[in-house]
Amino acid sequence: MSSRTSSRQKQVILKNFLAVTDNVSESAATKFLQKYRWDLETAMNQYFENPQQLSKSKVSVSTISKIFEHYKDSTTQTITEDGFDKFVEDLAIQDDDIVQFVFAWECSCKKISVFTLEEFQQGFMRLQCDSVKNLKAKLPLLRKKIEQPKVFKEFYNWFFVYAKASEEKKGLC
């Protein structure tokens, strides 16, 4: 959109932007849209490239990074299966509990039991957590979240791709 965007058009763009972004204040969204000259598509692309740039969160990325460091594999710089198993154990999640996959979905993970730093941070930021204790407290909400048919469908579609993403693993066990 150009600088000639009307006030009414700006309100519609702002409303559309706020409808699809998580935890963004109206004033922050307005400034962000101004930065991209009220071009909704460009602003949305920029937002989804790095959602943390607009988050109202008080969650510390450096604290999340320290948690990641605790579980990561030193040879791959990712959390791999062993680290993920320890993480799930620290959260007191049973092996057959779907919530471990719901967390991976919140992180937008691409490989089974593997988290990059960016994915791990994204999940913690989305859930507004910066400790394992805080995340553990949110597990019931994650379980409940996928009870909604529309949300479950999104989760299921992601999970289908996630579960078949690894060539080495042909199952979930």
Coordinates of C-alpha atoms in Angstrom, one line a residue:
M1 CA 0.0 0.0 0.0
S2 CA 1.1 3.5 -0.6
S3 CA 1.3 6.5 1.8
R4 CA -2.2 7.4 0.4
T5 CA -3.7 4.5 2.4
S6 CA -6.9 5.8 4.0
S7 CA -7.5 5.7 7.7
R8 CA -10.3 3.1 7.2
Q9 CA -8.0 0.9 5.1
K10 CA -5.3 1.1 7.7
Q11 CA -7.8 0.0 10.4
V12 CA -8.8 -3.0 8.2
I13 CA -5.1 -3.9 7.6
L14 CA -4.3 -3.6 11.3
K15 CA -7.3 -5.8 12.2
N16 CA -6.2 -8.4 9.7
F17 CA -2.6 -8.3 11.0
L18 CA -3.7 -8.7 14.6
A19 CA -6.0 -11.6 13.7
V20 CA -3.1 -13.8 12.6
T21 CA -0.3 -12.7 14.9
D22 CA 0.3 -14.0 18.4
N23 CA 0.6 -11.7 21.4
V24 CA 1.2 -8.4 19.6
S25 CA -0.1 -5.1 21.0
E26 CA -2.0 -2.8 18.7
S27 CA 0.5 0.0 19.0
A28 CA 3.4 -2.4 18.2
A29 CA 1.5 -3.8 15.2
T30 CA 0.7 -0.2 14.0
K31 CA 4.4 0.7 14.1
F32 CA 5.3 -2.5 12.4
L33 CA 2.8 -1.9 9.6
Q34 CA 4.0 1.7 9.2
K35 CA 7.5 0.3 8.8
Y36 CA 6.3 -1.7 5.8
R37 CA 4.1 1.1 4.4
W38 CA 0.9 -0.7 5.3
D39 CA 1.7 -3.5 2.9
L40 CA 0.0 -6.4 4.8
E41 CA 1.6 -9.2 2.8
T42 CA 5.2 -7.8 3.3
A43 CA 4.5 -7.1 7.0
M44 CA 3.1 -10.7 7.5
N45 CA 6.1 -12.3 5.8
Q46 CA 8.5 -10.2 7.9
Y47 CA 6.6 -11.1 11.1
F48 CA 6.5 -14.8 10.4
E49 CA 10.2 -14.8 9.5
N50 CA 10.8 -13.7 13.1
P51 CA 7.7 -13.6 15.4
Q52 CA 9.8 -12.6 18.5
Q53 CA 10.5 -9.2 17.0
L54 CA 7.0 -8.0 17.9
S55 CA 6.2 -10.1 21.0
K56 CA 5.1 -8.4 24.2
S57 CA 6.8 -11.2 26.0
K58 CA 8.8 -10.8 29.1
V59 CA 10.3 -14.2 28.3
S60 CA 14.1 -14.1 28.1
V61 CA 15.6 -15.6 24.9
S62 CA 18.9 -15.9 26.7
T63 CA 17.3 -18.0 29.4
I64 CA 15.7 -20.2 26.8
S65 CA 19.0 -20.6 25.1
K66 CA 20.5 -21.8 28.4
I67 CA 17.8 -24.4 28.6
F68 CA 18.6 -25.5 25.1
E69 CA 22.3 -25.7 25.9
H70 CA 21.4 -28.1 28.8
Y71 CA 19.7 -30.6 26.4
K72 CA 21.6 -30.2 23.2
D73 CA 24.0 -32.6 21.6
S74 CA 27.5 -31.1 21.6
T75 CA 28.3 -32.6 18.2
T76 CA 25.3 -31.4 16.3
Q77 CA 24.3 -28.2 18.0
T78 CA 20.7 -29.4 18.1
I79 CA 18.7 -31.3 20.7
T80 CA 18.7 -34.8 19.4
E81 CA 16.8 -37.9 20.6
D82 CA 18.8 -38.4 23.8
G83 CA 18.4 -34.7 24.8
F84 CA 14.8 -34.8 23.9
D85 CA 14.3 -37.9 26.0
K86 CA 15.9 -36.1 29.0
F87 CA 13.8 -33.0 28.3
V88 CA 10.6 -35.1 28.3
E89 CA 11.7 -36.9 31.4
D90 CA 12.3 -33.6 33.2
L91 CA 8.8 -32.5 32.2
A92 CA 7.5 -35.8 33.6
I93 CA 5.8 -36.6 30.3
Q94 CA 5.0 -40.3 29.7
D95 CA 6.3 -41.9 26.5
D96 CA 2.7 -42.3 25.2
D97 CA 1.6 -38.8 26.0
I98 CA 0.7 -36.8 22.9
V99 CA 1.8 -33.5 24.6
Q100 CA 5.4 -34.2 23.7
F101 CA 4.4 -33.8 20.0
V102 CA 2.1 -30.9 20.7
F103 CA 5.2 -29.1 22.1
A104 CA 7.2 -30.0 19.0
W105 CA 4.3 -28.6 17.0
E106 CA 4.5 -25.3 18.9
C107 CA 8.2 -25.3 18.0
S108 CA 7.4 -25.9 14.3
C109 CA 9.9 -28.8 14.4
K110 CA 10.8 -30.4 11.1
K111 CA 12.4 -33.7 12.4
I112 CA 11.3 -36.2 15.0
S113 CA 13.0 -35.6 18.3
V114 CA 15.3 -33.0 16.9
F115 CA 15.1 -29.3 17.9
T116 CA 17.2 -26.5 16.5
L117 CA 17.9 -23.5 18.8
E118 CA 15.4 -21.4 16.7
E119 CA 12.7 -24.0 16.9
F120 CA 13.2 -24.4 20.7
Q121 CA 13.1 -20.7 21.3
Q122 CA 10.0 -20.3 19.1
G123 CA 8.1 -22.9 21.1
F124 CA 9.0 -21.4 24.5
M125 CA 8.2 -17.9 23.2
R126 CA 4.8 -19.0 21.8
L127 CA 4.0 -20.6 25.2
Q128 CA 5.4 -17.6 27.1
C129 CA 7.8 -19.8 29.1
D130 CA 11.4 -19.4 30.1
S131 CA 11.8 -22.4 32.4
V132 CA 11.1 -26.1 32.3
K133 CA 8.9 -25.5 35.4
N134 CA 6.8 -22.9 33.6
L135 CA 6.4 -25.2 30.6
K136 CA 5.4 -28.2 32.8
A137 CA 2.7 -26.0 34.2
K138 CA 1.3 -25.3 30.7
L139 CA 1.2 -29.0 29.6
P140 CA -2.5 -29.4 30.6
L141 CA -3.3 -26.4 28.4
L142 CA -1.4 -27.9 25.5
R143 CA -3.4 -31.2 25.9
K144 CA -6.6 -29.2 26.0
K145 CA -5.7 -27.1 23.0
I146 CA -5.8 -29.9 20.5
E147 CA -9.3 -30.9 21.7
Q148 CA -10.6 -28.2 19.4
P149 CA -11.4 -29.8 16.0
K150 CA -9.9 -27.0 14.0
V151 CA -6.7 -26.9 16.0
F152 CA -6.5 -30.7 16.0
K153 CA -6.7 -30.7 12.2
E154 CA -3.8 -28.2 12.0
F155 CA -1.8 -30.4 14.5
Y156 CA -2.7 -33.6 12.6
N157 CA -1.6 -32.1 9.3
W158 CA 1.7 -31.0 10.8
F159 CA 2.2 -34.3 12.6
F160 CA 1.7 -36.3 9.4
V161 CA 4.6 -34.5 7.8
Y162 CA 6.7 -34.5 11.0
A163 CA 6.3 -38.3 11.5
K164 CA 7.4 -39.2 8.1
A165 CA 10.2 -36.6 7.8
S166 CA 13.0 -38.8 9.0
E167 CA 14.5 -41.3 6.7
E168 CA 16.3 -43.1 9.5
K169 CA 13.1 -43.5 11.6
K170 CA 10.2 -45.3 10.1
G171 CA 8.1 -45.2 13.3
L172 CA 7.6 -43.1 16.4
C173 CA 9.4 -45.4 18.8

